Tab-separated table of N, CA and C in Angstrom:
chain	number	residue	atom	x	y	z
A	196	MET	N	95.044	-101.991	-5.779
A	196	MET	CA	94.701	-100.954	-6.714
A	196	MET	C	94.566	-101.575	-8.096
A	197	THR	N	93.545	-101.228	-8.805
A	197	THR	CA	93.332	-101.788	-10.126
A	197	THR	C	93.678	-100.761	-11.187
A	198	LYS	N	94.109	-101.274	-12.334
A	198	LYS	CA	94.487	-100.399	-13.430
A	198	LYS	C	93.987	-101.044	-14.711
A	199	ASN	N	93.357	-100.272	-15.559
A	199	ASN	CA	92.928	-100.787	-16.846
A	199	ASN	C	94.119	-100.822	-17.791
A	200	ILE	N	94.169	-101.862	-18.591
A	200	ILE	CA	95.289	-102.020	-19.518
A	200	ILE	C	94.962	-101.277	-20.815
A	201	THR	N	95.953	-100.608	-21.340
A	201	THR	CA	95.762	-99.881	-22.600
A	201	THR	C	96.081	-100.812	-23.765
A	202	ASP	N	95.704	-100.369	-24.952
A	202	ASP	CA	95.970	-101.173	-26.144
A	202	ASP	C	97.469	-101.333	-26.389
A	203	GLN	N	98.237	-100.301	-26.118
A	203	GLN	CA	99.673	-100.368	-26.321
A	203	GLN	C	100.314	-101.388	-25.378
A	204	GLU	N	99.871	-101.391	-24.117
A	204	GLU	CA	100.424	-102.345	-23.159
A	204	GLU	C	100.050	-103.776	-23.536
A	205	LEU	N	98.837	-103.955	-24.017
A	205	LEU	CA	98.417	-105.289	-24.436
A	205	LEU	C	99.228	-105.762	-25.642
A	206	ASP	N	99.452	-104.865	-26.605
A	206	ASP	CA	100.279	-105.223	-27.759
A	206	ASP	C	101.691	-105.603	-27.334
A	207	ALA	N	102.257	-104.850	-26.396
A	207	ALA	CA	103.610	-105.149	-25.916
A	207	ALA	C	103.658	-106.518	-25.244
A	208	LEU	N	102.652	-106.832	-24.453
A	208	LEU	CA	102.619	-108.140	-23.794
A	208	LEU	C	102.475	-109.265	-24.814
A	209	LEU	N	101.652	-109.052	-25.832
A	209	LEU	CA	101.481	-110.086	-26.858
A	209	LEU	C	102.760	-110.279	-27.671
A	210	ARG	N	103.461	-109.201	-27.979
A	210	ARG	CA	104.738	-109.313	-28.709
A	210	ARG	C	105.778	-110.051	-27.865
A	211	GLU	N	105.819	-109.733	-26.579
A	211	GLU	CA	106.752	-110.415	-25.684
A	211	GLU	C	106.447	-111.906	-25.637
A	212	ASP	N	105.168	-112.239	-25.573
A	212	ASP	CA	104.757	-113.644	-25.550
A	212	ASP	C	105.143	-114.342	-26.854
A	213	ALA	N	104.942	-113.642	-27.972
A	213	ALA	CA	105.296	-114.233	-29.263
A	213	ALA	C	106.801	-114.442	-29.383
A	214	SER	N	107.590	-113.507	-28.862
A	214	SER	CA	109.050	-113.664	-28.933
A	214	SER	C	109.520	-114.815	-28.057
A	215	ILE	N	108.866	-115.024	-26.934
A	215	ILE	CA	109.222	-116.155	-26.065
A	215	ILE	C	108.903	-117.461	-26.774
A	216	MET	N	107.768	-117.507	-27.459
A	216	MET	CA	107.377	-118.725	-28.167
A	216	MET	C	108.333	-119.024	-29.334
A	217	LYS	N	108.853	-117.974	-30.020
A	217	LYS	CA	109.781	-118.187	-31.137
A	217	LYS	C	111.140	-118.660	-30.658
A	218	SER	N	111.571	-118.193	-29.509
A	218	SER	CA	112.904	-118.541	-29.020
A	218	SER	C	112.940	-119.901	-28.352
A	219	ARG	N	111.834	-120.561	-28.241
A	219	ARG	CA	111.775	-121.874	-27.601
A	219	ARG	C	112.411	-122.914	-28.513
A	220	PRO	N	113.270	-123.731	-27.965
A	220	PRO	CA	113.884	-124.776	-28.794
A	220	PRO	C	112.859	-125.847	-29.157
A	221	VAL	N	112.957	-126.319	-30.379
A	221	VAL	CA	112.017	-127.314	-30.880
A	221	VAL	C	112.427	-128.695	-30.388
A	222	GLY	N	111.439	-129.472	-29.909
A	222	GLY	CA	111.709	-130.841	-29.504
A	222	GLY	C	112.117	-130.988	-28.057
A	223	ARG	N	112.349	-129.925	-27.361
A	223	ARG	CA	112.730	-130.007	-25.944
A	223	ARG	C	111.639	-129.384	-25.105
A	224	THR	N	111.454	-129.920	-23.939
A	224	THR	CA	110.492	-129.314	-23.014
A	224	THR	C	111.187	-128.187	-22.275
A	225	VAL	N	110.476	-127.117	-22.135
A	225	VAL	CA	111.038	-125.936	-21.491
A	225	VAL	C	110.165	-125.603	-20.288
A	226	ASP	N	110.812	-125.302	-19.175
A	226	ASP	CA	110.080	-124.880	-17.985
A	226	ASP	C	109.765	-123.397	-18.132
A	227	VAL	N	108.492	-123.106	-18.311
A	227	VAL	CA	108.087	-121.721	-18.554
A	227	VAL	C	107.407	-121.094	-17.336
A	228	THR	N	107.515	-121.725	-16.201
A	228	THR	CA	106.839	-121.225	-15.012
A	228	THR	C	107.313	-119.829	-14.649
A	229	ASP	N	108.608	-119.620	-14.648
A	229	ASP	CA	109.129	-118.301	-14.291
A	229	ASP	C	108.684	-117.242	-15.287
A	230	ALA	N	108.729	-117.573	-16.573
A	230	ALA	CA	108.323	-116.603	-17.596
A	230	ALA	C	106.836	-116.263	-17.470
A	231	VAL	N	106.035	-117.284	-17.220
A	231	VAL	CA	104.593	-117.043	-17.077
A	231	VAL	C	104.314	-116.208	-15.837
A	232	MET	N	104.994	-116.505	-14.749
A	232	MET	CA	104.770	-115.738	-13.523
A	232	MET	C	105.223	-114.283	-13.698
A	233	GLN	N	106.307	-114.059	-14.419
A	233	GLN	CA	106.726	-112.685	-14.686
A	233	GLN	C	105.693	-111.963	-15.540
A	234	ARG	N	105.175	-112.657	-16.534
A	234	ARG	CA	104.163	-112.050	-17.409
A	234	ARG	C	102.886	-111.728	-16.634
A	235	VAL	N	102.476	-112.669	-15.803
A	235	VAL	CA	101.273	-112.439	-14.995
A	235	VAL	C	101.504	-111.301	-14.019
A	236	GLY	N	102.695	-111.198	-13.478
A	236	GLY	CA	103.007	-110.111	-12.562
A	236	GLY	C	102.955	-108.743	-13.218
A	237	LYS	N	103.249	-108.683	-14.513
A	237	LYS	CA	103.207	-107.413	-15.233
A	237	LYS	C	101.792	-106.995	-15.604
A	238	MET	N	100.901	-107.970	-15.717
A	238	MET	CA	99.537	-107.666	-16.151
A	238	MET	C	98.727	-107.089	-14.985
A	239	PRO	N	97.935	-106.098	-15.257
A	239	PRO	CA	97.096	-105.532	-14.201
A	239	PRO	C	95.900	-106.436	-13.922
A	240	TYR	N	95.357	-106.294	-12.742
A	240	TYR	CA	94.164	-107.043	-12.372
A	240	TYR	C	92.970	-106.402	-13.068
A	241	LEU	N	92.291	-107.171	-13.901
A	241	LEU	CA	91.182	-106.625	-14.671
A	241	LEU	C	89.864	-106.912	-13.962
A	242	LEU	N	89.144	-105.865	-13.715
A	242	LEU	CA	87.802	-106.000	-13.157
A	242	LEU	C	86.792	-105.838	-14.275
A	243	PRO	N	85.661	-106.506	-14.168
A	243	PRO	CA	84.638	-106.277	-15.183
A	243	PRO	C	84.131	-104.846	-15.086
A	244	SER	N	83.893	-104.270	-16.230
A	244	SER	CA	83.405	-102.887	-16.213
A	244	SER	C	81.979	-102.860	-15.700
A	245	HIS	N	81.681	-101.880	-14.891
A	245	HIS	CA	80.348	-101.755	-14.309
A	245	HIS	C	79.466	-100.952	-15.246
A	246	ASN	N	78.299	-101.462	-15.466
A	246	ASN	CA	77.347	-100.792	-16.329
A	246	ASN	C	76.620	-99.725	-15.513
A	247	ALA	N	76.755	-98.485	-15.916
A	247	ALA	CA	76.160	-97.380	-15.159
A	247	ALA	C	74.636	-97.450	-15.181
A	248	ALA	N	74.062	-97.882	-16.290
A	248	ALA	CA	72.599	-97.967	-16.377
A	248	ALA	C	72.063	-99.024	-15.411
A	249	MET	N	72.742	-100.152	-15.325
A	249	MET	CA	72.303	-101.202	-14.392
A	249	MET	C	72.438	-100.737	-12.950
A	250	ARG	N	73.499	-99.988	-12.666
A	250	ARG	CA	73.701	-99.479	-11.314
A	250	ARG	C	72.580	-98.512	-10.930
A	251	ARG	N	72.219	-97.615	-11.862
A	251	ARG	CA	71.121	-96.682	-11.585
A	251	ARG	C	69.807	-97.422	-11.418
A	252	ARG	N	69.585	-98.453	-12.230
A	252	ARG	CA	68.351	-99.227	-12.131
A	252	ARG	C	68.267	-99.945	-10.785
A	253	ARG	N	69.384	-100.524	-10.349
A	253	ARG	CA	69.392	-101.206	-9.044
A	253	ARG	C	69.115	-100.229	-7.912
A	254	ARG	N	69.716	-99.049	-7.990
A	254	ARG	CA	69.474	-98.041	-6.948
A	254	ARG	C	68.026	-97.588	-6.948
A	255	ALA	N	67.436	-97.432	-8.140
A	255	ALA	CA	66.034	-97.011	-8.226
A	255	ALA	C	65.121	-98.083	-7.648
A	256	VAL	N	65.390	-99.339	-7.960
A	256	VAL	CA	64.571	-100.432	-7.419
A	256	VAL	C	64.719	-100.494	-5.903
A	257	ALA	N	65.921	-100.325	-5.399
A	257	ALA	CA	66.139	-100.339	-3.951
A	257	ALA	C	65.421	-99.171	-3.281
A	258	ALA	N	65.441	-97.997	-3.908
A	258	ALA	CA	64.764	-96.830	-3.334
A	258	ALA	C	63.254	-97.041	-3.308
A	259	VAL	N	62.700	-97.594	-4.379
A	259	VAL	CA	61.248	-97.853	-4.415
A	259	VAL	C	60.873	-98.893	-3.370
A	260	ALA	N	61.680	-99.934	-3.236
A	260	ALA	CA	61.402	-100.967	-2.230
A	260	ALA	C	61.454	-100.378	-0.820
A	261	ALA	N	62.415	-99.509	-0.566
A	261	ALA	CA	62.512	-98.875	0.757
A	261	ALA	C	61.304	-97.977	1.023
A	262	MET	N	60.856	-97.239	-0.006
A	262	MET	CA	59.690	-96.367	0.185
A	262	MET	C	58.431	-97.188	0.443
A	263	VAL	N	58.252	-98.294	-0.286
A	263	VAL	CA	57.085	-99.158	-0.067
A	263	VAL	C	57.117	-99.737	1.336
A	264	LEU	N	58.276	-100.174	1.766
A	264	LEU	CA	58.412	-100.736	3.109
A	264	LEU	C	58.092	-99.691	4.173
A	265	LEU	N	58.631	-98.492	4.017
A	265	LEU	CA	58.374	-97.441	4.994
A	265	LEU	C	56.903	-97.031	5.012
A	266	CYS	N	56.299	-96.904	3.828
A	266	CYS	CA	54.893	-96.500	3.766
A	266	CYS	C	53.978	-97.561	4.380
A	267	SER	N	54.227	-98.830	4.066
A	267	SER	CA	53.367	-99.882	4.625
A	267	SER	C	53.570	-100.007	6.132
A	268	THR	N	54.797	-99.839	6.589
A	268	THR	CA	55.044	-99.879	8.036
A	268	THR	C	54.384	-98.691	8.722
A	269	GLY	N	54.484	-97.516	8.127
A	269	GLY	CA	53.838	-96.331	8.700
A	269	GLY	C	52.332	-96.460	8.730
A	270	ALA	N	51.741	-97.003	7.672
A	270	ALA	CA	50.292	-97.179	7.636
A	270	ALA	C	49.839	-98.183	8.695
A	271	GLY	N	50.573	-99.273	8.821
A	271	GLY	CA	50.235	-100.268	9.846
A	271	GLY	C	50.367	-99.700	11.243
A	272	PHE	N	51.422	-98.938	11.468
A	272	PHE	CA	51.616	-98.324	12.776
A	272	PHE	C	50.516	-97.304	13.066
A	273	GLY	N	50.103	-96.544	12.044
A	273	GLY	CA	49.010	-95.576	12.225
A	273	GLY	C	47.707	-96.257	12.566
A	274	GLN	N	47.406	-97.378	11.904
A	274	GLN	CA	46.182	-98.119	12.226
A	274	GLN	C	46.242	-98.670	13.645
A	275	TYR	N	47.407	-99.163	14.032
A	275	TYR	CA	47.558	-99.683	15.392
A	275	TYR	C	47.343	-98.571	16.420
A	276	GLN	N	47.921	-97.393	16.182
A	276	GLN	CA	47.752	-96.282	17.116
A	276	GLN	C	46.306	-95.832	17.185
A	277	THR	N	45.603	-95.833	16.058
A	277	THR	CA	44.186	-95.463	16.053
A	277	THR	C	43.380	-96.460	16.877
A	278	LYS	N	43.673	-97.736	16.714
A	278	LYS	CA	42.961	-98.774	17.477
A	278	LYS	C	43.233	-98.617	18.977
A	279	VAL	N	44.484	-98.379	19.332
A	279	VAL	CA	44.836	-98.197	20.742
A	279	VAL	C	44.146	-96.955	21.306
A	280	ALA	N	44.122	-95.876	20.535
A	280	ALA	CA	43.476	-94.651	21.006
A	280	ALA	C	41.982	-94.877	21.192
A	281	ASN	N	41.333	-95.595	20.289
A	281	ASN	CA	39.904	-95.887	20.438
A	281	ASN	C	39.639	-96.746	21.662
A	282	GLU	N	40.488	-97.723	21.895
A	282	GLU	CA	40.305	-98.577	23.072
A	282	GLU	C	40.528	-97.791	24.361
A	283	ARG	N	41.490	-96.899	24.374
A	283	ARG	CA	41.719	-96.077	25.568
A	283	ARG	C	40.544	-95.146	25.822
A	284	LEU	N	40.026	-94.574	24.760
A	284	LEU	CA	38.880	-93.677	24.902
A	284	LEU	C	37.666	-94.447	25.418
A	285	ALA	N	37.424	-95.637	24.892
A	285	ALA	CA	36.316	-96.464	25.361
A	285	ALA	C	36.518	-96.861	26.812
A	286	SER	N	37.753	-97.167	27.179
A	286	SER	CA	38.044	-97.533	28.560
A	286	SER	C	37.817	-96.346	29.492
A	287	MET	N	38.176	-95.139	29.040
A	287	MET	CA	37.961	-93.950	29.872
A	287	MET	C	36.469	-93.692	30.071
A	288	PHE	N	35.692	-93.807	28.995
A	288	PHE	CA	34.257	-93.599	29.128
A	288	PHE	C	33.619	-94.650	30.025
A	289	SER	N	34.035	-95.893	29.877
A	289	SER	CA	33.429	-96.942	30.690
A	289	SER	C	33.835	-96.826	32.148
A	290	SER	N	35.012	-96.283	32.429
A	290	SER	CA	35.415	-96.124	33.821
A	290	SER	C	34.731	-94.922	34.476
A	291	VAL	N	34.312	-93.937	33.690
A	291	VAL	CA	33.665	-92.759	34.244
A	291	VAL	C	32.186	-93.005	34.503
A	292	TYR	N	31.540	-93.658	33.567
A	292	TYR	CA	30.100	-93.853	33.680
A	292	TYR	C	29.772	-95.312	33.944
A	293	ALA	N	28.894	-95.522	34.921
A	293	ALA	CA	28.345	-96.852	35.175
A	293	ALA	C	26.842	-96.732	34.931
A	294	PHE	N	26.331	-97.617	34.158
A	294	PHE	CA	24.917	-97.514	33.802
A	294	PHE	C	24.065	-98.267	34.818
A	295	ASP	N	23.095	-97.589	35.338
A	295	ASP	CA	22.144	-98.199	36.273
A	295	ASP	C	20.925	-98.594	35.452
A	296	TYR	N	20.840	-99.882	35.132
A	296	TYR	CA	19.778	-100.328	34.247
A	296	TYR	C	18.410	-100.292	34.929
A	297	GLY	N	18.371	-100.283	36.243
A	297	GLY	CA	17.079	-100.204	36.946
A	297	GLY	C	16.422	-98.854	36.773
A	298	HIS	N	17.180	-97.800	36.744
A	298	HIS	CA	16.634	-96.458	36.605
A	298	HIS	C	16.785	-95.906	35.196
A	299	SER	N	17.457	-96.662	34.315
A	299	SER	CA	17.704	-96.243	32.937
A	299	SER	C	18.374	-94.878	32.860
A	300	SER	N	19.317	-94.656	33.705
A	300	SER	CA	20.053	-93.403	33.653
A	300	SER	C	21.523	-93.698	33.911
A	301	SER	N	22.327	-92.823	33.478
A	301	SER	CA	23.743	-93.004	33.720
A	301	SER	C	24.135	-92.149	34.913
A	302	VAL	N	24.935	-92.703	35.748
A	302	VAL	CA	25.389	-91.975	36.928
A	302	VAL	C	26.905	-92.039	36.962
A	303	CYS	N	27.473	-91.076	37.596
A	303	CYS	CA	28.911	-91.039	37.724
A	303	CYS	C	29.335	-92.123	38.704
A	304	ALA	N	30.378	-92.886	38.367
A	304	ALA	CA	30.820	-94.011	39.188
A	304	ALA	C	31.276	-93.536	40.551
A	305	SER	N	31.891	-92.394	40.631
A	305	SER	CA	32.389	-91.934	41.920
A	305	SER	C	31.227	-91.567	42.843
A	306	GLU	N	30.130	-91.041	42.308
A	306	GLU	CA	28.967	-90.727	43.138
A	306	GLU	C	28.286	-91.996	43.619
A	307	MET	N	28.265	-93.020	42.755
A	307	MET	CA	27.609	-94.261	43.130
A	307	MET	C	28.408	-94.954	44.234
A	308	GLU	N	29.726	-94.922	44.145
A	308	GLU	CA	30.550	-95.548	45.149
A	308	GLU	C	30.434	-94.820	46.501
A	309	ALA	N	30.276	-93.524	46.437
A	309	ALA	CA	30.198	-92.755	47.680
A	309	ALA	C	28.824	-92.895	48.342
A	310	GLY	N	27.836	-93.399	47.637
A	310	GLY	CA	26.526	-93.611	48.210
A	310	GLY	C	25.634	-92.382	48.204
A	311	TYR	N	25.897	-91.429	47.314
A	311	TYR	CA	25.079	-90.231	47.269
A	311	TYR	C	23.691	-90.483	46.712
A	312	LEU	N	23.563	-91.459	45.835
A	312	LEU	CA	22.264	-91.666	45.187
A	312	LEU	C	21.396	-92.657	45.936
A	313	TYR	N	21.904	-93.458	46.792
A	313	TYR	CA	21.087	-94.473	47.477
A	313	TYR	C	20.859	-94.130	48.909
């Protein structure tokens, strides 16, 4: 869980740090690991603030990209379906009619196979 630090809490931490620095003996090395770890433990985890305008802009760009992708995919799929439908229609017509170039007339394929015309 994250918590934003208030100005009062920051002032208190800075005063505590200053008092620790004043109480340090001069000329001697002091192990401050415990004090630093206690101070760090008291401080909240700070996250960078999120810019609402940038967030809205990113969402708008993502929405436009999704719409472009969907529209181009839909258009491509529609063209493919039109091509398939045209090919099926051409295949149906070619399977129904067989052209007899000797008589220059079209006859039904099923009649020609049955031998009605010859």
